[in-house]
Amino acid sequence: MDKINSIKMERVSFKSGGEDILKNINVEFEAGYIHTLIGPSGAGKSTLIKLINRLIDPTEGRVLINGIDINNFDVINLRRKIGMVFQQAHLFDGTVSDNIKYGPLLMGEKNIDVKYYLNIVGLEESFQNKNVSNLSGGEQQRISIARTLANRPEVILLDEPTSALDPTSTQLIEELILQLKNKLNLTFIWITHNMEQAKRVGDFTYLVVGGELVDCGRTGELFENPRKEITRLFIDGKLTGGKSK
Amino acid sequence: MNAISLTLASSLVLISIFISYYQNLSIEREIVVGTIRAVIQLTIVGYILHYIFAANNFFFTLTMVTVMIIVAGNNAAKRGRGIPGVFYYITVSIAVGTAITLAILILFGTVHFRPQEVIPVAGMIIGNSMISSGLTVSRLKDEMKNRTLEIQTALALGASARQAVQKILKISLKTGMMPTIDGMKTLGIVQLPGMMTGLILGGVDPINAVKYQIMVTFMLASTVAISCFCVTFLTYKEFFTPYHQLKAGVK
Ligand SMILES: Nc1ncnc2c1ncn2[C@@H]1O[C@H](COP(=O)(O)OP(=O)(O)OP(=O)(O)O)[C@@H](O)[C@H]1O
Ligand SMILES: [Mg+2]
């Protein structure tokens, strides 16, 4: 698999149990940026990003990487190149080090510099031997990011990574992601419920409502100067009934 | 045991009906139905076995064992309701466990291929296999449901379906095997197993009865291990697509 330059969705729909969860999504995410996804609860944001690492497949349409249908890539390989961090960090039983080694060990890589990854996410080296059951929420989330980084991905999908965290931990994670983008030239597709966060971190922002991509643009423009009524309503917190009909 | 003493013993059922009535459990009907079913089933089976034993025919014996396996598979499959093909997987697992254990016993001459020996031994094997594989799928189903985030996390890190459920498979396997292992620990103290009791009642020297029981215990442990192993590895695949994706529909 070549270096990822773009991730594109073409007329993507996702149905489940007779319900349209995503409808005719056309979008392109360019590499090297932070793309923030916003929208009401139940709009289909999580569903949309799961299509990118093939945790699910679309019922219609295609997802393309550098113009190639992602079904052409080996799914395991794809998921290593496109990592994912969930809202609720799930750490596997064992030590911090066991967790960071998890992905590489699956591929038989044994020499993993755990300290390096701890360092990237701003945790002391002494963490490596700690048991995961004694960690704060913020620490757990940083370790789950370190664990994803250990697979050396090019793109990371973030599903509300800070919404379960306090403001200090949230700020730490935001700074961390911005650093990763700049230093490692990673691409992020980041779901957030926090408008201020989207403004702070996003290069581009996408608004999903009722399973449809209703607006997108440069983050500054979208927030300061929304062209669409629905976007203005959502930003002002006046949009109701976001769930797909 | 003559007919009169059997009839008198049956009056014991009345006690359970009385307790149900007195305590308002409203299970009198079920007790009556259960009792009648037990009597009818046992009588029919008695006659069938009588015939099969007398016929001493390879094919009849095999058919009987097959029927036992299918009934057991059907019963255990209820524990895994909702998993596509669960009846098939459980039945195959019970059959494999039973076939391997029976084959070893017959090969080593411990059991002879006579209906009088094969059918009771197969009955014990299949019964245990049924309970343990039922426990295994039921645990597997629960764990798959409760650990969705854990599985998705592993998949997102590049784990195959098999790698993502490694721990769940272990837990399910253990759940199915544990009762048999626990039973081994208290065997003969808390319970005198059916076969041993039967032999002793039949006038066999307890020392000899113990020898049989030891054989049975070993064979049950092996069968249960084989059946549970088969059923976990056959069934977990139903929860995934070929692309290492969790299926949404299986609950
Ligand atoms: N596998 C599934 N089967 C059926 N319905 C589903 C499935 N996954 C999600 N849904 C439904 O699809 C809709 C979109 O869900 P999704 O999780 O993508 O929304 P979201 O925008 O991420 O919401 P939130 O902000 O609350 O996380 C919801 O109505 C949800 O109930
Ligand atoms: Mg979501």
Short mmCIF file of C-alpha atoms and ligand atoms in Angstrom, two decimals:
data_model
loop_
_atom_site.label_atom_id
_atom_site.label_comp_id
_atom_site.label_asym_id
_atom_site.label_seq_id
_atom_site.Cartn_x
_atom_site.Cartn_y
_atom_site.Cartn_z
CA MET A 1 0.00 0.00 0.00
CA ASP A 2 1.42 3.38 -1.06
CA LYS A 3 1.50 6.45 1.10
CA ILE A 4 -2.05 7.67 1.66
CA ASN A 5 -2.74 10.98 -0.09
CA SER A 6 -6.48 11.05 -0.01
CA ILE A 7 -9.48 9.20 1.35
CA LYS A 8 -12.60 9.61 -0.67
CA MET A 9 -16.21 8.49 -0.34
CA GLU A 10 -18.32 8.16 -3.48
CA ARG A 11 -22.12 7.99 -3.10
CA VAL A 12 -21.74 6.06 0.14
CA SER A 13 -24.84 4.85 1.95
CA PHE A 14 -25.14 2.62 4.97
CA LYS A 15 -28.35 0.86 5.88
CA SER A 16 -28.96 -1.26 8.92
CA GLY A 17 -32.18 -2.96 9.92
CA GLY A 18 -34.08 -1.18 7.14
CA GLU A 19 -32.91 2.21 8.41
CA ASP A 20 -30.81 4.67 6.41
CA ILE A 21 -27.97 5.55 8.72
CA LEU A 22 -25.85 7.27 6.07
CA LYS A 23 -27.24 8.64 2.80
CA ASN A 24 -25.26 9.40 -0.32
CA ILE A 25 -22.07 10.68 1.27
CA ASN A 26 -19.58 12.28 -1.12
CA VAL A 27 -16.49 13.62 0.52
CA GLU A 28 -12.73 13.71 0.22
CA PHE A 29 -10.26 13.93 3.09
CA GLU A 30 -6.85 15.15 2.04
CA ALA A 31 -3.76 13.86 3.84
CA GLY A 32 -1.75 16.07 6.18
CA TYR A 33 -4.70 17.86 7.79
CA ILE A 34 -6.97 17.59 10.76
CA HIS A 35 -10.54 17.06 9.60
CA THR A 36 -13.18 17.56 12.28
CA LEU A 37 -16.60 15.94 12.04
CA ILE A 38 -19.44 17.60 13.90
CA GLY A 39 -23.16 16.95 14.08
CA PRO A 40 -25.98 16.02 16.43
CA SER A 41 -25.96 12.80 18.41
CA GLY A 42 -27.08 9.88 16.26
CA ALA A 43 -26.30 11.73 13.02
CA GLY A 44 -24.03 8.93 11.80
CA LYS A 45 -20.54 10.33 12.50
CA SER A 46 -19.17 7.19 14.15
CA THR A 47 -20.68 5.08 11.40
CA LEU A 48 -19.00 7.26 8.79
CA ILE A 49 -15.49 6.86 10.18
CA LYS A 50 -15.88 3.11 10.72
CA LEU A 51 -16.26 2.83 6.96
CA ILE A 52 -12.74 4.17 6.55
CA ASN A 53 -10.97 1.37 8.44
CA ARG A 54 -13.56 -1.16 7.34
CA LEU A 55 -14.99 -1.97 10.73
CA ILE A 56 -18.11 -1.86 8.56
CA ASP A 57 -18.69 -1.78 4.80
CA PRO A 58 -21.08 0.55 2.97
CA THR A 59 -24.30 -0.92 1.61
CA GLU A 60 -23.89 1.33 -1.45
CA GLY A 61 -21.07 3.35 -2.94
CA ARG A 62 -17.33 3.05 -2.49
CA VAL A 63 -14.54 4.26 -0.27
CA LEU A 64 -11.32 5.03 -2.14
CA ILE A 65 -7.74 5.51 -1.04
CA ASN A 66 -5.62 7.35 -3.61
CA GLY A 67 -8.42 6.56 -6.03
CA ILE A 68 -8.35 2.80 -5.35
CA ASP A 69 -11.36 1.02 -3.84
CA ILE A 70 -10.38 0.02 -0.28
CA ASN A 71 -11.74 -3.48 -0.88
CA ASN A 72 -8.58 -4.02 -2.91
CA PHE A 73 -6.34 -3.69 0.13
CA ASP A 74 -5.75 -6.30 2.77
CA VAL A 75 -8.09 -5.30 5.59
CA ILE A 76 -5.60 -5.97 8.41
CA ASN A 77 -2.95 -3.94 6.63
CA LEU A 78 -5.46 -1.15 6.06
CA ARG A 79 -6.34 -0.99 9.75
CA ARG A 80 -2.68 -0.70 10.68
CA LYS A 81 -2.25 2.22 8.29
CA ILE A 82 -5.48 3.83 9.45
CA GLY A 83 -5.62 3.64 13.23
CA MET A 84 -8.62 4.39 15.40
CA VAL A 85 -9.03 5.81 18.89
CA PHE A 86 -12.38 5.40 20.63
CA GLN A 87 -14.19 7.68 23.05
CA GLN A 88 -13.82 5.14 25.82
CA ALA A 89 -10.24 3.89 25.78
CA HIS A 90 -10.27 0.15 26.20
CA LEU A 91 -6.94 -1.09 27.52
CA PHE A 92 -6.28 -4.82 27.49
CA ASP A 93 -5.54 -6.50 30.83
CA GLY A 94 -1.87 -6.35 31.71
CA THR A 95 0.71 -3.60 31.79
CA VAL A 96 1.00 -0.38 29.84
CA SER A 97 3.87 -1.94 27.95
CA ASP A 98 1.74 -4.97 26.97
CA ASN A 99 -0.78 -2.58 25.49
CA ILE A 100 1.71 -0.57 23.48
CA LYS A 101 3.24 -3.75 22.11
CA TYR A 102 -0.12 -5.23 21.16
CA GLY A 103 -0.34 -4.13 17.53
CA PRO A 104 3.28 -4.78 16.53
CA LEU A 105 3.28 -8.15 18.31
CA LEU A 106 0.34 -9.26 16.16
CA MET A 107 2.71 -8.86 13.21
CA GLY A 108 5.53 -10.63 15.00
CA GLU A 109 7.54 -7.45 15.65
CA LYS A 110 9.23 -7.92 19.00
CA ASN A 111 11.57 -4.93 19.28
CA ILE A 112 9.23 -2.17 20.24
CA ASP A 113 10.57 0.97 21.86
CA VAL A 114 7.84 1.41 24.47
CA LYS A 115 9.62 4.39 26.03
CA TYR A 116 9.60 6.22 22.72
CA TYR A 117 5.83 5.95 22.45
CA LEU A 118 5.30 6.90 26.09
CA ASN A 119 7.49 9.89 25.47
CA ILE A 120 5.46 10.97 22.44
CA VAL A 121 2.24 11.00 24.42
CA GLY A 122 3.91 12.81 27.31
CA LEU A 123 4.04 10.01 29.87
CA GLU A 124 6.98 9.08 32.09
CA GLU A 125 9.00 5.98 31.25
CA SER A 126 8.03 4.55 34.62
CA PHE A 127 4.54 3.99 33.24
CA GLN A 128 5.61 1.05 31.14
CA ASN A 129 5.39 -1.46 33.98
CA LYS A 130 2.23 -0.09 35.52
CA ASN A 131 -0.88 -2.17 35.50
CA VAL A 132 -3.60 -0.58 33.39
CA SER A 133 -6.17 -0.85 36.15
CA ASN A 134 -4.52 1.96 38.12
CA LEU A 135 -4.66 4.74 35.55
CA SER A 136 -6.69 7.93 35.23
CA GLY A 137 -9.02 8.43 32.27
CA GLY A 138 -6.62 10.90 30.65
CA GLU A 139 -3.67 8.53 31.06
CA GLN A 140 -5.69 5.68 29.61
CA GLN A 141 -6.58 7.74 26.57
CA ARG A 142 -2.96 8.76 26.03
CA ILE A 143 -1.87 5.14 26.27
CA SER A 144 -4.52 4.13 23.77
CA ILE A 145 -3.10 6.79 21.42
CA ALA A 146 0.43 5.51 22.02
CA ARG A 147 -0.80 1.98 21.29
CA THR A 148 -2.29 3.14 18.00
CA LEU A 149 0.93 5.00 17.13
CA ALA A 150 2.97 1.85 17.71
CA ASN A 151 1.41 0.47 14.51
CA ARG A 152 3.00 3.46 12.72
CA PRO A 153 -0.24 4.59 11.04
CA GLU A 154 -0.51 7.42 8.53
CA VAL A 155 -4.08 8.31 9.38
CA ILE A 156 -5.81 8.22 12.76
CA LEU A 157 -9.58 8.23 13.22
CA LEU A 158 -10.58 9.82 16.51
CA ASP A 159 -14.09 9.16 17.83
CA GLU A 160 -14.62 11.81 20.49
CA PRO A 161 -11.33 11.02 22.21
CA THR A 162 -11.70 13.75 24.83
CA SER A 163 -15.40 13.78 25.59
CA ALA A 164 -14.95 11.57 28.65
CA LEU A 165 -12.03 13.65 29.96
CA ASP A 166 -11.59 16.70 32.19
CA PRO A 167 -10.45 20.04 30.69
CA THR A 168 -6.77 19.56 31.57
CA SER A 169 -6.54 16.12 30.00
CA THR A 170 -8.52 17.40 27.03
CA GLN A 171 -6.02 20.20 26.47
CA LEU A 172 -3.11 17.76 26.75
CA ILE A 173 -4.63 15.50 24.12
CA GLU A 174 -5.37 18.40 21.77
CA GLU A 175 -1.77 19.61 22.02
CA LEU A 176 -0.53 16.08 21.50
CA ILE A 177 -2.56 15.60 18.32
CA LEU A 178 -1.45 18.96 16.90
CA GLN A 179 2.16 17.96 17.56
CA LEU A 180 1.67 14.59 15.89
CA LYS A 181 0.22 16.27 12.85
CA ASN A 182 3.13 18.68 12.58
CA LYS A 183 6.02 16.39 13.56
CA LEU A 184 4.95 13.07 12.08
CA ASN A 185 2.81 14.56 9.34
CA LEU A 186 -0.15 12.41 10.37
CA THR A 187 -3.70 12.90 9.12
CA PHE A 188 -6.61 12.98 11.55
CA ILE A 189 -10.33 12.56 11.12
CA TRP A 190 -11.69 13.73 14.41
CA ILE A 191 -15.27 13.53 15.67
CA THR A 192 -16.08 16.05 18.34
CA HIS A 193 -19.15 17.37 20.12
CA ASN A 194 -17.23 20.38 21.28
CA MET A 195 -17.51 23.30 18.84
CA GLU A 196 -14.65 25.17 20.49
CA GLN A 197 -12.46 22.13 20.08
CA ALA A 198 -13.36 21.83 16.40
CA LYS A 199 -12.42 25.49 15.93
CA ARG A 200 -9.13 25.06 17.80
CA VAL A 201 -7.88 21.94 16.03
CA GLY A 202 -9.68 21.57 12.72
CA ASP A 203 -8.25 22.55 9.35
CA PHE A 204 -11.47 21.41 7.69
CA THR A 205 -14.84 20.77 9.28
CA TYR A 206 -17.74 18.61 8.12
CA LEU A 207 -21.28 18.77 9.43
CA VAL A 208 -23.29 15.54 9.44
CA VAL A 209 -27.02 15.74 10.11
CA GLY A 210 -29.52 12.90 9.78
CA GLY A 211 -27.10 10.65 7.93
CA GLU A 212 -26.21 13.31 5.36
CA LEU A 213 -23.14 15.43 4.93
CA VAL A 214 -24.86 18.80 4.89
CA ASP A 215 -21.91 21.18 4.91
CA CYS A 216 -18.13 21.26 4.84
CA GLY A 217 -15.35 23.74 4.39
CA ARG A 218 -12.32 25.35 5.96
CA THR A 219 -12.96 25.35 9.70
CA GLY A 220 -12.59 29.12 10.11
CA GLU A 221 -15.00 29.92 7.30
CA LEU A 222 -17.54 27.30 8.34
CA PHE A 223 -17.77 28.68 11.84
CA GLU A 224 -17.29 32.41 11.23
CA ASN A 225 -19.21 32.69 8.05
CA PRO A 226 -21.58 29.76 7.56
CA ARG A 227 -23.15 29.80 4.13
CA LYS A 228 -25.96 27.45 5.07
CA GLU A 229 -28.87 28.01 7.39
CA ILE A 230 -28.61 24.51 8.89
CA THR A 231 -24.96 25.11 9.79
CA ARG A 232 -25.78 28.40 11.46
CA LEU A 233 -28.55 26.72 13.47
CA PHE A 234 -26.28 23.87 14.53
CA ILE A 235 -23.46 26.17 15.62
CA ASP A 236 -25.91 28.24 17.62
CA GLY A 237 -27.19 25.07 19.29
CA LYS A 238 -30.66 25.56 17.82
CA LEU A 239 -30.80 22.48 15.60
CA THR A 240 -33.17 19.78 16.82
CA GLY A 241 -33.95 16.32 15.50
CA GLY A 242 -30.54 15.37 14.17
CA LYS A 243 -31.26 11.67 13.99
CA SER A 244 -31.84 10.07 10.65
CA LYS A 245 -35.54 9.71 9.78
CA MET B 1 -38.34 -54.00 42.70
CA ASN B 2 -41.93 -55.05 42.18
CA ALA B 3 -44.84 -53.09 40.75
CA ILE B 4 -46.38 -52.30 44.13
CA SER B 5 -43.26 -50.74 45.59
CA LEU B 6 -42.82 -48.70 42.43
CA THR B 7 -46.35 -47.40 42.68
CA LEU B 8 -45.87 -46.51 46.33
CA ALA B 9 -42.64 -44.69 45.50
CA SER B 10 -44.53 -42.69 42.91
CA SER B 11 -46.57 -41.17 45.69
CA LEU B 12 -43.44 -39.12 46.43
CA VAL B 13 -44.44 -36.97 43.48
CA LEU B 14 -47.54 -36.02 45.44
CA ILE B 15 -45.31 -34.34 48.02
CA SER B 16 -43.87 -31.98 45.42
CA ILE B 17 -47.35 -31.24 44.09
CA PHE B 18 -48.52 -30.54 47.64
CA ILE B 19 -45.62 -28.14 48.31
CA SER B 20 -46.26 -26.35 45.04
CA TYR B 21 -49.96 -25.97 45.90
CA TYR B 22 -49.33 -24.97 49.51
CA GLN B 23 -46.65 -22.39 48.60
CA ASN B 24 -48.58 -21.09 45.61
CA LEU B 25 -45.76 -21.92 43.19
CA SER B 26 -48.35 -22.82 40.55
CA ILE B 27 -46.10 -25.42 39.00
CA GLU B 28 -48.42 -28.35 39.80
CA ARG B 29 -49.31 -28.67 36.15
CA GLU B 30 -45.66 -28.77 35.15
CA ILE B 31 -44.89 -31.38 37.78
CA VAL B 32 -47.71 -33.57 36.54
CA VAL B 33 -46.73 -33.12 32.90
CA GLY B 34 -43.06 -33.72 33.75
CA THR B 35 -43.90 -36.87 35.66
CA ILE B 36 -46.10 -38.30 32.94
CA ARG B 37 -43.51 -37.47 30.27
CA ALA B 38 -40.76 -39.12 32.29
CA VAL B 39 -42.80 -42.30 32.73
CA ILE B 40 -43.80 -42.47 29.07
CA GLN B 41 -40.32 -41.67 27.77
CA LEU B 42 -38.63 -44.16 30.07
CA THR B 43 -41.09 -46.88 29.20
CA ILE B 44 -40.68 -46.36 25.48
CA VAL B 45 -36.89 -46.20 25.79
CA GLY B 46 -37.00 -49.33 27.93
CA TYR B 47 -38.77 -51.23 25.19
CA ILE B 48 -36.54 -49.83 22.46
CA LEU B 49 -33.40 -50.75 24.38
CA HIS B 50 -34.84 -54.16 25.09
CA TYR B 51 -35.26 -54.67 21.37
CA ILE B 52 -31.88 -53.23 20.40
CA PHE B 53 -30.06 -55.27 23.04
CA ALA B 54 -31.75 -58.41 21.82
CA ALA B 55 -31.07 -57.62 18.16
CA ASN B 56 -27.40 -56.85 18.85
CA ASN B 57 -27.13 -55.18 15.46
CA PHE B 58 -24.32 -52.75 14.57
CA PHE B 59 -26.60 -50.49 12.56
CA PHE B 60 -29.35 -50.26 15.22
CA THR B 61 -26.81 -49.40 17.88
CA LEU B 62 -25.27 -46.71 15.75
CA THR B 63 -28.70 -45.28 14.93
CA MET B 64 -29.55 -45.11 18.60
CA VAL B 65 -26.34 -43.24 19.38
CA THR B 66 -26.97 -40.86 16.48
CA VAL B 67 -30.47 -40.09 17.72
CA MET B 68 -29.07 -39.39 21.19
CA ILE B 69 -26.53 -36.98 19.72
CA ILE B 70 -29.15 -35.10 17.69
CA VAL B 71 -31.51 -34.76 20.64
CA ALA B 72 -28.61 -33.53 22.80
CA GLY B 73 -27.50 -31.09 20.11
CA ASN B 74 -31.00 -29.73 19.78
CA ASN B 75 -31.28 -29.25 23.51
CA ALA B 76 -27.88 -27.58 23.93
CA ALA B 77 -28.51 -25.32 20.93
CA LYS B 78 -31.21 -23.53 22.91
CA ARG B 79 -28.40 -21.97 24.95
CA GLY B 80 -27.00 -20.35 21.85
CA ARG B 81 -30.27 -19.16 20.32
CA GLY B 82 -29.72 -16.43 17.76
CA ILE B 83 -26.38 -17.70 16.50
CA PRO B 84 -26.82 -18.91 12.91
CA GLY B 85 -26.13 -22.63 12.55
CA VAL B 86 -25.68 -23.17 16.27
CA PHE B 87 -27.59 -26.48 16.25
CA TYR B 88 -25.34 -27.79 13.53
CA TYR B 89 -22.13 -26.66 15.28
CA ILE B 90 -23.12 -28.07 18.66
CA THR B 91 -24.31 -31.37 17.22
CA VAL B 92 -21.10 -31.77 15.25
CA SER B 93 -19.05 -30.94 18.35
CA ILE B 94 -20.89 -33.45 20.50
CA ALA B 95 -20.55 -36.04 17.75
CA VAL B 96 -16.81 -35.46 17.39
CA GLY B 97 -16.21 -35.65 21.15
CA THR B 98 -18.32 -38.78 21.42
CA ALA B 99 -16.81 -40.49 18.39
CA ILE B 100 -13.21 -39.91 19.46
CA THR B 101 -13.76 -41.04 23.04
CA LEU B 102 -15.84 -44.07 22.07
CA ALA B 103 -13.34 -45.06 19.40
CA ILE B 104 -10.47 -44.96 21.89
CA LEU B 105 -12.43 -46.99 24.44
CA ILE B 106 -13.37 -49.59 21.86
CA LEU B 107 -9.89 -49.69 20.33
CA PHE B 108 -8.30 -50.34 23.71
CA GLY B 109 -10.89 -52.99 24.45
CA THR B 110 -12.18 -51.12 27.50
CA VAL B 111 -15.67 -51.16 26.04
CA HIS B 112 -16.94 -53.76 23.59
CA PHE B 113 -19.13 -52.86 20.70
CA ARG B 114 -22.21 -54.43 22.16
CA PRO B 115 -25.37 -52.36 22.63
CA GLN B 116 -25.38 -53.19 26.36
CA GLU B 117 -22.03 -51.43 26.72
CA VAL B 118 -21.96 -48.85 23.96
CA ILE B 119 -25.35 -47.28 24.59
CA PRO B 120 -25.03 -46.55 28.34
CA VAL B 121 -21.45 -45.31 27.90
CA ALA B 122 -22.44 -43.14 24.94
CA GLY B 123 -25.35 -41.82 27.02
CA MET B 124 -23.02 -40.59 29.73
CA ILE B 125 -20.63 -39.10 27.24
CA ILE B 126 -23.33 -37.34 25.23
CA GLY B 127 -25.14 -36.05 28.32
CA ASN B 128 -22.01 -34.40 29.67
CA SER B 129 -21.05 -33.11 26.29
CA MET B 130 -24.48 -31.57 25.87
CA ILE B 131 -24.33 -29.68 29.14
CA SER B 132 -20.80 -28.43 28.67
CA SER B 133 -21.16 -27.36 25.06
CA GLY B 134 -24.41 -25.60 25.95
CA LEU B 135 -22.60 -23.70 28.70
CA THR B 136 -19.81 -22.86 26.30
CA VAL B 137 -21.99 -21.29 23.60
CA SER B 138 -24.09 -19.45 26.10
CA ARG B 139 -20.96 -17.91 27.62
CA LEU B 140 -19.54 -17.17 24.20
CA LYS B 141 -22.71 -15.34 23.24
CA ASP B 142 -22.71 -13.25 26.41
CA GLU B 143 -19.04 -12.35 26.16
CA MET B 144 -19.36 -11.38 22.50
CA LYS B 145 -22.17 -9.04 23.40
CA ASN B 146 -20.55 -7.52 26.47
CA ARG B 147 -17.11 -7.05 24.99
CA THR B 148 -17.94 -5.28 21.75
CA LEU B 149 -15.66 -2.34 22.51
CA GLU B 150 -12.78 -4.66 23.37
CA ILE B 151 -13.25 -6.57 20.12
CA GLN B 152 -13.54 -3.41 18.01
CA THR B 153 -10.43 -2.03 19.67
CA ALA B 154 -8.45 -5.15 18.85
CA LEU B 155 -9.74 -5.22 15.26
CA ALA B 156 -8.88 -1.55 14.81
CA LEU B 157 -5.32 -2.36 15.90
CA GLY B 158 -5.01 -4.94 13.14
CA ALA B 159 -6.05 -8.08 15.01
CA SER B 160 -7.78 -10.81 13.02
CA ALA B 161 -11.19 -11.93 14.22
CA ARG B 162 -9.54 -14.92 15.83
CA GLN B 163 -6.95 -12.80 17.63
CA ALA B 164 -9.60 -10.32 18.75
CA VAL B 165 -11.62 -13.02 20.52
CA GLN B 166 -8.73 -15.07 21.86
CA LYS B 167 -9.57 -14.26 25.46
CA ILE B 168 -13.30 -14.81 24.96
CA LEU B 169 -12.64 -18.24 23.46
CA LYS B 170 -10.54 -19.17 26.48
CA ILE B 171 -13.18 -18.01 28.93
CA SER B 172 -15.94 -19.89 27.09
CA LEU B 173 -13.90 -23.05 26.86
CA LYS B 174 -13.14 -22.88 30.55
CA THR B 175 -16.78 -22.26 31.43
CA GLY B 176 -17.81 -25.40 29.58
CA MET B 177 -15.09 -27.59 31.07
CA MET B 178 -15.23 -26.39 34.66
CA PRO B 179 -18.26 -28.37 35.91
CA THR B 180 -16.66 -31.63 34.75
CA ILE B 181 -13.34 -30.75 36.37
CA ASP B 182 -15.09 -29.68 39.57
CA GLY B 183 -17.09 -32.89 39.48
CA MET B 184 -13.84 -34.85 39.34
CA LYS B 185 -12.65 -33.20 42.53
CA THR B 186 -15.59 -34.34 44.65
CA LEU B 187 -16.31 -37.55 42.81
CA GLY B 188 -17.32 -40.38 45.10
CA ILE B 189 -17.55 -38.09 48.13
CA VAL B 190 -20.36 -35.69 47.39
CA GLN B 191 -21.91 -37.83 44.72
CA LEU B 192 -21.76 -41.45 43.81
CA PRO B 193 -22.00 -41.27 40.06
CA GLY B 194 -24.78 -43.09 38.29
CA MET B 195 -22.69 -45.78 36.76
CA MET B 196 -20.94 -46.70 39.99
CA THR B 197 -24.22 -46.68 41.92
CA GLY B 198 -25.75 -48.88 39.28
CA LEU B 199 -22.95 -51.38 39.42
CA ILE B 200 -22.97 -51.51 43.21
CA LEU B 201 -26.77 -51.96 43.24
CA GLY B 202 -26.31 -54.67 40.67
CA GLY B 203 -24.07 -56.53 43.10
CA VAL B 204 -20.65 -55.67 41.66
CA ASP B 205 -17.84 -55.34 44.20
CA PRO B 206 -17.32 -51.59 44.97
CA ILE B 207 -13.60 -51.95 44.15
CA ASN B 208 -14.49 -53.11 40.67
CA ALA B 209 -17.16 -50.46 40.36
CA VAL B 210 -14.50 -47.85 41.15
CA LYS B 211 -12.32 -49.08 38.30
CA TYR B 212 -15.17 -48.50 35.88
CA GLN B 213 -15.86 -45.13 37.39
CA ILE B 214 -12.25 -44.03 36.96
CA MET B 215 -12.44 -44.92 33.30
CA VAL B 216 -15.70 -43.01 32.94
CA THR B 217 -14.27 -39.95 34.63
CA PHE B 218 -11.28 -39.83 32.33
CA MET B 219 -13.42 -40.33 29.31
CA LEU B 220 -15.84 -37.58 30.30
CA ALA B 221 -13.00 -35.13 30.80
CA SER B 222 -11.66 -35.88 27.36
CA THR B 223 -15.05 -35.71 25.66
CA VAL B 224 -15.97 -32.44 27.28
CA ALA B 225 -12.63 -30.92 26.31
CA ILE B 226 -13.03 -32.02 22.69
CA SER B 227 -16.66 -30.91 22.38
CA CYS B 228 -16.10 -27.51 24.00
CA PHE B 229 -13.02 -26.91 21.89
CA CYS B 230 -14.89 -27.75 18.70
CA VAL B 231 -17.94 -25.71 19.55
CA THR B 232 -16.01 -22.53 20.44
CA PHE B 233 -13.88 -22.64 17.31
CA LEU B 234 -16.80 -23.44 15.04
CA THR B 235 -19.20 -20.91 16.52
CA TYR B 236 -17.14 -17.75 17.00
CA LYS B 237 -16.80 -17.34 13.22
CA GLU B 238 -20.53 -16.69 12.99
CA PHE B 239 -20.00 -13.39 14.77
CA PHE B 240 -17.67 -12.08 12.06
CA THR B 241 -17.64 -11.42 8.34
CA PRO B 242 -14.73 -12.77 6.26
CA TYR B 243 -13.22 -9.28 6.48
CA HIS B 244 -12.72 -9.40 10.24
CA GLN B 245 -15.76 -7.25 10.89
CA LEU B 246 -18.20 -7.81 13.71
CA LYS B 247 -21.60 -8.74 12.26
CA ALA B 248 -24.26 -6.45 13.60
CA GLY B 249 -27.09 -8.96 13.44
CA VAL B 250 -25.82 -11.71 15.74
CA LYS B 251 -26.96 -10.99 19.26
N1 LIG C 1 -24.96 -1.46 13.79
C1 LIG C 1 -26.02 -0.67 13.86
N2 LIG C 1 -27.24 -1.18 13.60
C2 LIG C 1 -28.34 -0.39 13.64
N3 LIG C 1 -28.30 0.89 13.93
C3 LIG C 1 -27.13 1.45 14.20
C4 LIG C 1 -25.92 0.71 14.18
N4 LIG C 1 -24.91 1.53 14.50
C5 LIG C 1 -25.46 2.73 14.70
N5 LIG C 1 -26.79 2.69 14.52
C6 LIG C 1 -27.71 3.83 14.55
O1 LIG C 1 -27.24 4.70 13.55
C7 LIG C 1 -27.39 6.02 13.93
C8 LIG C 1 -26.07 6.75 13.84
O2 LIG C 1 -25.20 6.23 14.81
P1 LIG C 1 -23.74 6.81 15.04
O3 LIG C 1 -23.18 6.11 16.21
O4 LIG C 1 -22.99 6.77 13.79
O5 LIG C 1 -24.06 8.33 15.41
P2 LIG C 1 -23.08 9.45 15.95
O6 LIG C 1 -23.26 10.61 15.05
O7 LIG C 1 -21.73 8.93 16.14
O8 LIG C 1 -23.74 9.79 17.34
P3 LIG C 1 -23.04 10.21 18.73
O9 LIG C 1 -22.65 11.63 18.55
O10 LIG C 1 -24.13 10.05 19.74
O11 LIG C 1 -21.89 9.30 18.94
C9 LIG C 1 -27.99 6.00 15.31
O12 LIG C 1 -29.36 6.20 15.16
C10 LIG C 1 -27.70 4.61 15.82
O13 LIG C 1 -28.70 4.21 16.71
MG MG C 2 -20.53 8.50 17.80
#
